[in-house]
CSV table of C-alpha atoms in Angstrom, one decimal:
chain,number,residue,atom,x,y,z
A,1,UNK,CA,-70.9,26.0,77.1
A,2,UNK,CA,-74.4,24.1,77.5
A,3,UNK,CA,-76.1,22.2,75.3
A,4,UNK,CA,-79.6,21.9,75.6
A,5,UNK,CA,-81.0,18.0,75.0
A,6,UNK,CA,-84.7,16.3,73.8
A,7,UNK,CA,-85.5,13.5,74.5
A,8,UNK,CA,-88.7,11.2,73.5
A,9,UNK,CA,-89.7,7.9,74.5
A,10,UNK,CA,-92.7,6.9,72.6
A,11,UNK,CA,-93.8,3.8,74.6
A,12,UNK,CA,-97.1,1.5,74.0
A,13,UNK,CA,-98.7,2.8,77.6
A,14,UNK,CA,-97.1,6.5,77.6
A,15,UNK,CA,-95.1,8.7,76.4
A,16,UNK,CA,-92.3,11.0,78.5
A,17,UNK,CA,-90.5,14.0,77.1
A,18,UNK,CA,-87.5,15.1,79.5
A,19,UNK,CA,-85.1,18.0,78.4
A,20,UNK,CA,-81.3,17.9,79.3
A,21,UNK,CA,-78.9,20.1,80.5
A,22,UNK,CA,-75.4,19.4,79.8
A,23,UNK,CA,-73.0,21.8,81.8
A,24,UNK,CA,-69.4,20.4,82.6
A,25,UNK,CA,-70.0,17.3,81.3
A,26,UNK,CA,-72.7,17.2,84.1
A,27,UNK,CA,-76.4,16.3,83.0
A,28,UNK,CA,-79.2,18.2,84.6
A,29,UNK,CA,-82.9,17.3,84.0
A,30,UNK,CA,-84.5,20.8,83.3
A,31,UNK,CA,-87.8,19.8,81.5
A,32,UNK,CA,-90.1,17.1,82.4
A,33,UNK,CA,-93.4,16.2,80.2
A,34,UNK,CA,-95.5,12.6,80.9
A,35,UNK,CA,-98.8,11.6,79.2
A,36,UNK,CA,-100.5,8.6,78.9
A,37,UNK,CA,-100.2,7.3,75.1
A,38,UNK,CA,-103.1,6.8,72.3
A,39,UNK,CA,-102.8,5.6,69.1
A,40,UNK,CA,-99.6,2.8,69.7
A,41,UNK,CA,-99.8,-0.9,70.1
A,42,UNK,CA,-96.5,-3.1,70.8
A,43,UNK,CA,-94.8,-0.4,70.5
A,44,UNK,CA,-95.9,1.0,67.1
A,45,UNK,CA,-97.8,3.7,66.0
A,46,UNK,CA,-101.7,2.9,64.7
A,47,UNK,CA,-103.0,5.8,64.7
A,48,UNK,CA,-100.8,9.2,63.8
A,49,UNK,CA,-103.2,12.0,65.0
A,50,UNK,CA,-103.8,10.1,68.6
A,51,UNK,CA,-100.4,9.8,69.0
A,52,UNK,CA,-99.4,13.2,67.6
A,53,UNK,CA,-101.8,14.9,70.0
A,54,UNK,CA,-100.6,12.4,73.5
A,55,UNK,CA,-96.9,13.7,72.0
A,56,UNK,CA,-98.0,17.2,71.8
A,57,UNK,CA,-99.1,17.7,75.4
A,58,UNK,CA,-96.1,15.6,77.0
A,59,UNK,CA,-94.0,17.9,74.5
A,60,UNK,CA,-95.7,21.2,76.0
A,61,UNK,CA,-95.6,20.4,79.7
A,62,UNK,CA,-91.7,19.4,79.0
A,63,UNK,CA,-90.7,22.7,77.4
A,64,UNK,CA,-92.9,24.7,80.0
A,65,UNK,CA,-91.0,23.3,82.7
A,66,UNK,CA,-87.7,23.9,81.0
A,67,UNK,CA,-88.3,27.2,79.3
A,68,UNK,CA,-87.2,26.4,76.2
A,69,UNK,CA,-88.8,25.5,72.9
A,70,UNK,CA,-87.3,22.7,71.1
A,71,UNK,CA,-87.0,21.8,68.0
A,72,UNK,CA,-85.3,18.2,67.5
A,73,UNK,CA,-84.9,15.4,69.9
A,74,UNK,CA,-84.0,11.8,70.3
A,75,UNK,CA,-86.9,9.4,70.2
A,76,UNK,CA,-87.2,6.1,71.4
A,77,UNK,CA,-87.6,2.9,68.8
A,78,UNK,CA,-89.4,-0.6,69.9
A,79,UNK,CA,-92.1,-3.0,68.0
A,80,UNK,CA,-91.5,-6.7,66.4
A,81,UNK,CA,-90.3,-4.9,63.2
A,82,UNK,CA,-86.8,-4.3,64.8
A,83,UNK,CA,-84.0,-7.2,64.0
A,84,UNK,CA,-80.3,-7.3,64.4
A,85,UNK,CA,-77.3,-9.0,63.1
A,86,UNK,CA,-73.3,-8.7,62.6
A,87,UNK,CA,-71.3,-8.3,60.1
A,88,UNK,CA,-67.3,-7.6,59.3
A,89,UNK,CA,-66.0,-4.7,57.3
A,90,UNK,CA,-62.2,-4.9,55.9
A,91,UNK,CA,-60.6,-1.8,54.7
A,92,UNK,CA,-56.5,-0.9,53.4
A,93,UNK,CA,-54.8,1.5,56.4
A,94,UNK,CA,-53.7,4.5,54.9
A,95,UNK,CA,-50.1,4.8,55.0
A,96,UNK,CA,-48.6,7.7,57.2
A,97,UNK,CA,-47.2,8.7,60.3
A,98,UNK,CA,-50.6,9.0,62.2
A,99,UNK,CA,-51.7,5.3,62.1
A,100,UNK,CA,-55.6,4.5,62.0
A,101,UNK,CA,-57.3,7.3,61.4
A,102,UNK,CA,-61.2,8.5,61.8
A,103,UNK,CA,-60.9,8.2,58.4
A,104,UNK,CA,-59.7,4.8,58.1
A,105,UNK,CA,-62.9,3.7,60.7
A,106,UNK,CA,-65.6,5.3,58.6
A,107,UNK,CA,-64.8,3.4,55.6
A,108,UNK,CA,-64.3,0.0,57.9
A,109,UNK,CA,-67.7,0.7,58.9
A,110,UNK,CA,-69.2,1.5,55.7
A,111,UNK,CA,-68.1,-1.4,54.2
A,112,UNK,CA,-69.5,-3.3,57.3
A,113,UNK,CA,-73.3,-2.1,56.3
A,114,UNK,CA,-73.0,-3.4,52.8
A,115,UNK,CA,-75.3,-5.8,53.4
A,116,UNK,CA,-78.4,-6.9,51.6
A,117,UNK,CA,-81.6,-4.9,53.4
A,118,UNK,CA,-84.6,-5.1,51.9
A,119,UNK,CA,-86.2,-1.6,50.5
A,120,UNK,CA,-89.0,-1.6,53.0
A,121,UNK,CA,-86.2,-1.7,55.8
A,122,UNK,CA,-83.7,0.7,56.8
A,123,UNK,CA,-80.6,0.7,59.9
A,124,UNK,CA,-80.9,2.2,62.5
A,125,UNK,CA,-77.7,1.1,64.6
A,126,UNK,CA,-74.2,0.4,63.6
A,127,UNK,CA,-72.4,0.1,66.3
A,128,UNK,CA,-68.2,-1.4,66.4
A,129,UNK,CA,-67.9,-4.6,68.4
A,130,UNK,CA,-64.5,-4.8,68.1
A,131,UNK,CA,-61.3,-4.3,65.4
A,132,UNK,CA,-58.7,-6.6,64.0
A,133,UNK,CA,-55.4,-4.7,62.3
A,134,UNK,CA,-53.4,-7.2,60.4
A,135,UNK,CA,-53.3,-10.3,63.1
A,136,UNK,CA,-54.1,-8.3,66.3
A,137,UNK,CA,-57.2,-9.1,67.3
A,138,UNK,CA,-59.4,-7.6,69.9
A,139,UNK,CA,-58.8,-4.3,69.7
A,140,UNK,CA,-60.8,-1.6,71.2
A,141,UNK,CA,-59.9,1.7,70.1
A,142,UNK,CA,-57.5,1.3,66.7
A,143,UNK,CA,-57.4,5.4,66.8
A,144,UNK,CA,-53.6,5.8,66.2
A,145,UNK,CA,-52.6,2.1,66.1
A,146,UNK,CA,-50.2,1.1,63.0
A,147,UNK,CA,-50.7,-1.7,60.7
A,148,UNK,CA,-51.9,-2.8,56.8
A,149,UNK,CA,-55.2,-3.9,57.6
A,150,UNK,CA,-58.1,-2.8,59.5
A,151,UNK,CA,-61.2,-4.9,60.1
A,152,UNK,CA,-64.5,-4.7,62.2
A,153,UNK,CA,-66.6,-5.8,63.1
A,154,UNK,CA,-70.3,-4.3,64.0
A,155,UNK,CA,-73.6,-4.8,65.3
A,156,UNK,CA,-76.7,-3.8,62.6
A,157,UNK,CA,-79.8,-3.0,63.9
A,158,UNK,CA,-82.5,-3.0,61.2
A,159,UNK,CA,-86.0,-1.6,61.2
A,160,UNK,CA,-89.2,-1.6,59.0
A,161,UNK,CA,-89.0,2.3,57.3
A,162,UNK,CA,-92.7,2.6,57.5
A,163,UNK,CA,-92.6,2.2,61.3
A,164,UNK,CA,-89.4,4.8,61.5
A,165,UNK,CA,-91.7,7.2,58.7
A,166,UNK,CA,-94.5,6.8,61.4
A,167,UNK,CA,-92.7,8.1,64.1
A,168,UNK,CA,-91.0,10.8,62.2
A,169,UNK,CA,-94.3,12.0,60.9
A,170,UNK,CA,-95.9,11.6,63.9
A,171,UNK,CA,-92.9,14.1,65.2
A,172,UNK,CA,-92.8,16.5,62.6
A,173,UNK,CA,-96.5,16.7,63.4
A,174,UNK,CA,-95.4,19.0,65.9
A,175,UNK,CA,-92.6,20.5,65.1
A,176,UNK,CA,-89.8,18.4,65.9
A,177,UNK,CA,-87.4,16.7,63.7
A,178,UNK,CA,-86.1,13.3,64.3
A,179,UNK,CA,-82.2,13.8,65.1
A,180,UNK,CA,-82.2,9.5,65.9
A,181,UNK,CA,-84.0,6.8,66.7
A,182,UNK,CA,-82.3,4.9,69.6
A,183,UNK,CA,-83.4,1.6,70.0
A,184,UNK,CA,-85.3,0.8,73.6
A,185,UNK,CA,-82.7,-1.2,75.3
A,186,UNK,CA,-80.0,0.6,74.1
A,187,UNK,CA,-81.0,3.9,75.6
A,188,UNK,CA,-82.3,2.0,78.7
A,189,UNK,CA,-79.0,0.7,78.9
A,190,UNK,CA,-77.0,4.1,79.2
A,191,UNK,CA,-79.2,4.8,82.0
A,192,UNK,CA,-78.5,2.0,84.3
A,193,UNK,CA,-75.8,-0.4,83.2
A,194,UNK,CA,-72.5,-0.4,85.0
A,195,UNK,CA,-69.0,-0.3,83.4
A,196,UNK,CA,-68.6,-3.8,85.1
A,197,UNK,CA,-71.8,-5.8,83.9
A,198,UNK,CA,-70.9,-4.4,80.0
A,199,UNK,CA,-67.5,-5.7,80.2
A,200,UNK,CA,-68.3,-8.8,82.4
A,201,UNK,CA,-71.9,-9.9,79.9
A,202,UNK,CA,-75.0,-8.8,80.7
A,203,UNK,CA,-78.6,-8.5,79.8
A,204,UNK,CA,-80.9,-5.8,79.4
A,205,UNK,CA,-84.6,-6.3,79.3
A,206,UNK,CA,-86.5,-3.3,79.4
A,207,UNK,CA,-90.3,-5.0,80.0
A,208,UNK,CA,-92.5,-2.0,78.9
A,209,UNK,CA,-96.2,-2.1,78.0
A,210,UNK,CA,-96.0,-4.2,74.7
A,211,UNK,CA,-93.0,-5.1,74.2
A,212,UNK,CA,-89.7,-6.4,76.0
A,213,UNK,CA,-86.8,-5.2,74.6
A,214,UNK,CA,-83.2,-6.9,75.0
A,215,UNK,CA,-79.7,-6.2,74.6
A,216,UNK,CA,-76.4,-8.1,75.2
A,217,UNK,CA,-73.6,-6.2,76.4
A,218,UNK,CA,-70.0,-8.0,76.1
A,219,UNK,CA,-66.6,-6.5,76.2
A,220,UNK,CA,-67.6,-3.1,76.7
A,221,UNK,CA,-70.5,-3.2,73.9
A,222,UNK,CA,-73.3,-4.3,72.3
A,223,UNK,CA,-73.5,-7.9,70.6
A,224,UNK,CA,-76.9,-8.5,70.1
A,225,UNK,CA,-80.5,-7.0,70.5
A,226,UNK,CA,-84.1,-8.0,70.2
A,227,UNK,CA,-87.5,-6.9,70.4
A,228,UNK,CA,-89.9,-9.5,72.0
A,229,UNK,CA,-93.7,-8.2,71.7
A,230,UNK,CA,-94.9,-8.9,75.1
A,231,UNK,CA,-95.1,-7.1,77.7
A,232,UNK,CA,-97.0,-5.5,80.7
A,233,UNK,CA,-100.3,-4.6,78.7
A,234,UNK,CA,-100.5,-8.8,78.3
A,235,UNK,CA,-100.4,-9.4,82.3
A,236,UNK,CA,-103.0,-7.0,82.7
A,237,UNK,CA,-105.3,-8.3,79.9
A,238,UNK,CA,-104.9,-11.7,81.8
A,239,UNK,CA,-106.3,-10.4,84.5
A,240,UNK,CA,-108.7,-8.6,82.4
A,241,UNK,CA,-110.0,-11.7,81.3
A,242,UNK,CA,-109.6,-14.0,84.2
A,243,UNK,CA,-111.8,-11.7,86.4
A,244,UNK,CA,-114.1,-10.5,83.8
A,245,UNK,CA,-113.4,-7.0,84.3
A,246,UNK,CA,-112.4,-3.7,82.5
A,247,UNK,CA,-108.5,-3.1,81.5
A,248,UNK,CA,-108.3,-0.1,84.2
A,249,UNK,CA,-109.9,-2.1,86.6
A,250,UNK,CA,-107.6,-5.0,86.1
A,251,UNK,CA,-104.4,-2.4,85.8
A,252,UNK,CA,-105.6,-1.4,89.2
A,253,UNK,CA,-105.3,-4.4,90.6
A,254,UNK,CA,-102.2,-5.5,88.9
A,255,UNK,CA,-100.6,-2.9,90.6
A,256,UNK,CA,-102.1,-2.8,94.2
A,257,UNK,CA,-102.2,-6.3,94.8
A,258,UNK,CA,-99.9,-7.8,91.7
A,259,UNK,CA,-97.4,-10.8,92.7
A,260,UNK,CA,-95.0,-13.2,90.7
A,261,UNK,CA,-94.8,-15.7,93.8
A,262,UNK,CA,-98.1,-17.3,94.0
A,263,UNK,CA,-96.4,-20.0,97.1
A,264,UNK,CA,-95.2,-17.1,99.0
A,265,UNK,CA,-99.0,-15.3,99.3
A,266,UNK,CA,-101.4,-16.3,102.3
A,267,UNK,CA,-104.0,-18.2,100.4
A,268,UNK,CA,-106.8,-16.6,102.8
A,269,UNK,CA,-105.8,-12.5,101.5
A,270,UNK,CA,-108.9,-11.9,99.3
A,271,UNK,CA,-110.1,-8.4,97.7
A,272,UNK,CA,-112.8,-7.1,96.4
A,273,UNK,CA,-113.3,-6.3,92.7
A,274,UNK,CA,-116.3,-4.6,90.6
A,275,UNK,CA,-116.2,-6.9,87.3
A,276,UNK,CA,-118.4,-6.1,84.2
A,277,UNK,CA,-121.6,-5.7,85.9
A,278,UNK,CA,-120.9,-3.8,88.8
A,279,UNK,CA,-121.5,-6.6,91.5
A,280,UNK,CA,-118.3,-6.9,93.5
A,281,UNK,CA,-116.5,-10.1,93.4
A,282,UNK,CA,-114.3,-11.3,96.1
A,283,UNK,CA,-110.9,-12.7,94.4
A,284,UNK,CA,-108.1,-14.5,96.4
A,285,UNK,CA,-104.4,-12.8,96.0
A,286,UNK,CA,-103.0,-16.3,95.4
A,287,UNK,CA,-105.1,-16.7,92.6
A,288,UNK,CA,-104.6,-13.5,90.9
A,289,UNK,CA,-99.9,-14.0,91.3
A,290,UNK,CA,-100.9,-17.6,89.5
A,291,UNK,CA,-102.0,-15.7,86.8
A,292,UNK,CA,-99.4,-13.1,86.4
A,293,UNK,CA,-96.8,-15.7,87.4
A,294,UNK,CA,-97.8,-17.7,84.7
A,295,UNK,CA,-97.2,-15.1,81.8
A,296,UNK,CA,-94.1,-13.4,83.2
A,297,UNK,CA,-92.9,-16.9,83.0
A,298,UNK,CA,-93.4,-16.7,79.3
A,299,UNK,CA,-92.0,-13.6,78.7
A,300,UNK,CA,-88.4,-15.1,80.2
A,301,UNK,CA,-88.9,-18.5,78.8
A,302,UNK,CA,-88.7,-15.9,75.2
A,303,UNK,CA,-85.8,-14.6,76.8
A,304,UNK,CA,-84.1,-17.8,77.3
A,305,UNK,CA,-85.0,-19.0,73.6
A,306,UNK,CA,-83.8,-15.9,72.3
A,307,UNK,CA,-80.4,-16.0,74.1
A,308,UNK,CA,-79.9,-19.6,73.4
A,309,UNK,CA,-80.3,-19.2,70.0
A,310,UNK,CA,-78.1,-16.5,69.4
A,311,UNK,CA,-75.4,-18.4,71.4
A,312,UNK,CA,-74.7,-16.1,73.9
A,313,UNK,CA,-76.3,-17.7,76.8
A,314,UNK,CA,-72.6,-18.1,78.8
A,315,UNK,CA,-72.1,-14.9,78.2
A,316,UNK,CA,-74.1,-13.7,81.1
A,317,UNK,CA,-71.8,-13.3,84.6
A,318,UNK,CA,-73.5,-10.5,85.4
A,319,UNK,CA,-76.7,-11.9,84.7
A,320,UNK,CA,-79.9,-9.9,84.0
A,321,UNK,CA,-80.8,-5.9,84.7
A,322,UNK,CA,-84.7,-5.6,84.2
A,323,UNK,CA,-86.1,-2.2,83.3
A,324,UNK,CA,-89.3,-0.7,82.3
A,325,UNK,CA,-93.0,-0.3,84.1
A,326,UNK,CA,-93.3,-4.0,84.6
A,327,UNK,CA,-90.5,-3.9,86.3
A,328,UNK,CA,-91.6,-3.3,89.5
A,329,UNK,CA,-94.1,-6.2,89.4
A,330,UNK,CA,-93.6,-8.2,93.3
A,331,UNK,CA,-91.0,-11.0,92.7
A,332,UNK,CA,-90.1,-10.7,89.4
A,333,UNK,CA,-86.5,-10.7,89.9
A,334,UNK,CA,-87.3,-14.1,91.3
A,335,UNK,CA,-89.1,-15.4,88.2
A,336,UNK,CA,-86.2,-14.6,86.3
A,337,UNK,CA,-83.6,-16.4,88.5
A,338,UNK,CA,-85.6,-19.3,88.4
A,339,UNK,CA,-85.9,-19.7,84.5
A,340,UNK,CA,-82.7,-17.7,83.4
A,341,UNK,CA,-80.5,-19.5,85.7
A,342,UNK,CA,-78.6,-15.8,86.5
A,343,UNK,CA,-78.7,-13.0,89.1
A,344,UNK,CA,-81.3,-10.6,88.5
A,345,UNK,CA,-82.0,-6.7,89.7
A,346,UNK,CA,-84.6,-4.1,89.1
A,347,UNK,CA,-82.5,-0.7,87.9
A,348,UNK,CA,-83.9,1.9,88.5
A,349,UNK,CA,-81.7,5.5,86.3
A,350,UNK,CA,-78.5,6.7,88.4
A,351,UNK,CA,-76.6,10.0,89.4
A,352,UNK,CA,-79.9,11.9,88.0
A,353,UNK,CA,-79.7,15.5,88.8
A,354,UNK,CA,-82.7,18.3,88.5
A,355,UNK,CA,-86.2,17.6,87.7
A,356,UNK,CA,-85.7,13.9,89.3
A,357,UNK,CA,-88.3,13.1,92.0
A,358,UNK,CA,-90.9,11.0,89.7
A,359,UNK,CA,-87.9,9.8,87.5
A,360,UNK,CA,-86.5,7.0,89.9
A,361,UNK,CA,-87.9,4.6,88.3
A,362,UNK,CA,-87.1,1.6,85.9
A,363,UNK,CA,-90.4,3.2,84.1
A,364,UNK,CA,-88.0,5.5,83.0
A,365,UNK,CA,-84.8,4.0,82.1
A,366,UNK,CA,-85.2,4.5,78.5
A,367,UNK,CA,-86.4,8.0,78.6
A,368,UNK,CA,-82.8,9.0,80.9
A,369,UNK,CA,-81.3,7.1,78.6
A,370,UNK,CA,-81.8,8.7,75.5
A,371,UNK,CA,-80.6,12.2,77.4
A,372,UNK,CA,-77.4,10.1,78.3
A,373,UNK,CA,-77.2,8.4,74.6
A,374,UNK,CA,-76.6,12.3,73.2
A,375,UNK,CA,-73.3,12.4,75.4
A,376,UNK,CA,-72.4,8.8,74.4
A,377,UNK,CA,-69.7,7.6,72.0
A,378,UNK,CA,-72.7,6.9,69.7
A,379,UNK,CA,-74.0,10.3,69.1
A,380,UNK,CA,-72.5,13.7,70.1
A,381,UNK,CA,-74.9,16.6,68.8
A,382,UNK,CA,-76.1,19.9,70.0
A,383,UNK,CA,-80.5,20.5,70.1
A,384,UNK,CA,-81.7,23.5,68.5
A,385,UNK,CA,-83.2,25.1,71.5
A,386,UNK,CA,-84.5,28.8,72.0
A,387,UNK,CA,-86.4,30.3,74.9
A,388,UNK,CA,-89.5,29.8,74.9
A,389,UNK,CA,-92.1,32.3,74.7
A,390,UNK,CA,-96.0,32.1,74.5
A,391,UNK,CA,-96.9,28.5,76.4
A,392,UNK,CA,-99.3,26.7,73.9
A,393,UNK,CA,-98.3,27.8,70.9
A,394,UNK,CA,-97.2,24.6,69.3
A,395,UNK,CA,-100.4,22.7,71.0
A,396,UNK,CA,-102.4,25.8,69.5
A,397,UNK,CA,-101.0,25.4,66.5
A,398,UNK,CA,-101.1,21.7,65.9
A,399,UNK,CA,-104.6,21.6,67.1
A,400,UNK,CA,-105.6,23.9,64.3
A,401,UNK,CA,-104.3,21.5,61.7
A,402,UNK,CA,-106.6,19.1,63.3
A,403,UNK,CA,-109.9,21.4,62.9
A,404,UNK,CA,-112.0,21.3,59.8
A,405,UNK,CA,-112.1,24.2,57.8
């Protein structure tokens, strides 16, 4: 049997709507949808009807390509708003033959989210670090294990609920419910992290357009998370400035001529640029990595803060993975060596299969990722899909709400 998948990622610079395949266990890409985003900013929504319409026409060219019209999907969570912390849940075994039972876990976890969240707050995560029945510690899976006591304990991921109402509106706007909201990292994680780095320690940071998000992995799971909002949008705007040009031009550049390793460029490569005016400049390459070197230092020196203060910096063997657009920025592994102190690689999504040729990419770790989060331990559920008929008909549609009269 197949199930049929949706999944969103709503970043700050696009947004990408892939549909899954699941056949055997075996995910196939089947739909594909990109569009440049409007209405977000560090990773929130600003403005619903810009973003409603960007998600409309990624959502239409993503269910042309498939051939199927979707009606709920996974979408992808970021912005400062998001927090995390951990917390133990303690809960009587009930007596019988079977040991720890589903049962027995749901109520260990549900007494692990009775904590005290705010009302303009809501979680979004809660996911088991690890179980204790009676004195034995450590324990993994406590499915069919004996004992008195169960405890766990789990990591909480928090978010504001008028940012998660946002995006939900913003969804519904065109016809698709909201099955989850998976947090950035998390999802970017599934995508690209090997059994060995979670079990070893790792970091993910997936540096999209205004934010970084990060996750520690540890033992097989997550231990802690946080959104940082910086990201690729403030290298660009650096540049922006510093050359006295307009964003695109300076996104331009970033991209063709963009370097973290200011010592490693020939100080005599120049270019030309056409700044706010229209007379072209001549700007020197070494001059333009200072710049970006300079703030994608500061995004890992937030890193290291973060880490350090949540007292998990030895817990990195297998160092950082770096995902999202800015990813692919010269030398930034290098950057990230220097100030972290750990191996660092680019990732770029694994064993894809289908509709795959623009999606090797750490652009779109998170996207893959939410496909691969449905099939997960976290979340096993089935999309509402049905074949598709008349192309346009939700853009039609949603455009008419948008019309006066």
């Amino acid at each position: 049997m197949e199930e049929i998948v949706l999944g969103i990622d709503i970043g700050t610079t696009k947004i990408c709507a892939l549909v899954g395949e699941v056949r055997n266990r075996e995910m196939r890409i089947i739909g594909l949808g990109m569009q440049p985003s409007a209405g977000m900013r560090k990773g929130m929504i600003v403005d619903v009807p810009s973003a409603s319409v960007a998600l409309a026409a990624a959502l239409e060219a993503a269910e042309q390509t498939s051939g199927y019209q979707l009606s709920q999907a996974l979408i992808s969570v970021a912005g400062e708003h998001i927090s995390s912390t951990n917390n133990r849940g303690l809960v009587a075994i009930n007596r019988n033959e079977d040991g720890v039972t589903p049962q027995d876990i749901d109520r260990a976890l549900e007494t692990a989210q009775a904590i005290a969240i705010p009302s303009n707050r809501q979680i979004v995560h809660l996911i088991p670090r690890h179980y204790t029945i009676d004195d034995h510690a450590g324990v993994r899976q406590p499915l069919g294990m004996h004992g008195y006591r169960l405890e766990i304990e789990a990591h909480i991921v928090t978010a504001a609920t008028s940012a998660i109402q946002n995006l939900t509106h913003c969804a519904e706007t065109v016809g698709i419910k909201a099955e989850e909201m998976v947090l950035n990292a998390l999802a970017s994680g599934e995508a690209v992290l090997e059994p060995a780095e979670r079990e070893m320690g790792v970091l993910i940071a997936d540096i999209g357009g205004g934010t970084t998000d990060l996750a520690l992995y540890k033992q097989g799971t997550v231990w802690h998370t946080k959104v940082i909002p910086i990201g690729g949008y403030h290298i660009t705007n650096d540049i922006a400035i510093g050359l006295r040009a307009p964003y695109e031009v300076a996104e331009k550049v970033k991209i063709q001529y963009g370097d973290c390793r200011p010592a490693e460029i020939d100080p005599d490569f120049v270019f030309m640029v056409e700044p706010f005016g229209g007379e072209k400049i001549q700007v020197g390459r070494q001059d333009l990595a200072q710049v970006i070197e300079a703030r994608v230092e500061e995004i890992f020196h937030l890193i290291l803060k973060d880490i350090q203060q949540s007292g998990y910096d030895e817990y990195l063997p297998a160092g950082i993975v770096l995902t999202g657009g800015t990813a692919l920025l010269r030398g930034i592994t290098s950057v990230a060596e220097r100030v972290l102190n750990v191996p660092a690689r680019v990732a770029t999504p694994k064993n894809l299969v289908g509709l795959v040729d623009s999606l090797h990419s750490p652009a779109y770790a998170t996207s893959v990722g939410l496909l691969r989060w449905a099939g997960s331990e976290h979340h096993r559920y089935q999309t509402h899909a049905q074949p598709a008929g008349l192309w346009g008909r939700r853009m039609g549609s949603f455009i008419r709400t948008l019309l006066p009269g």
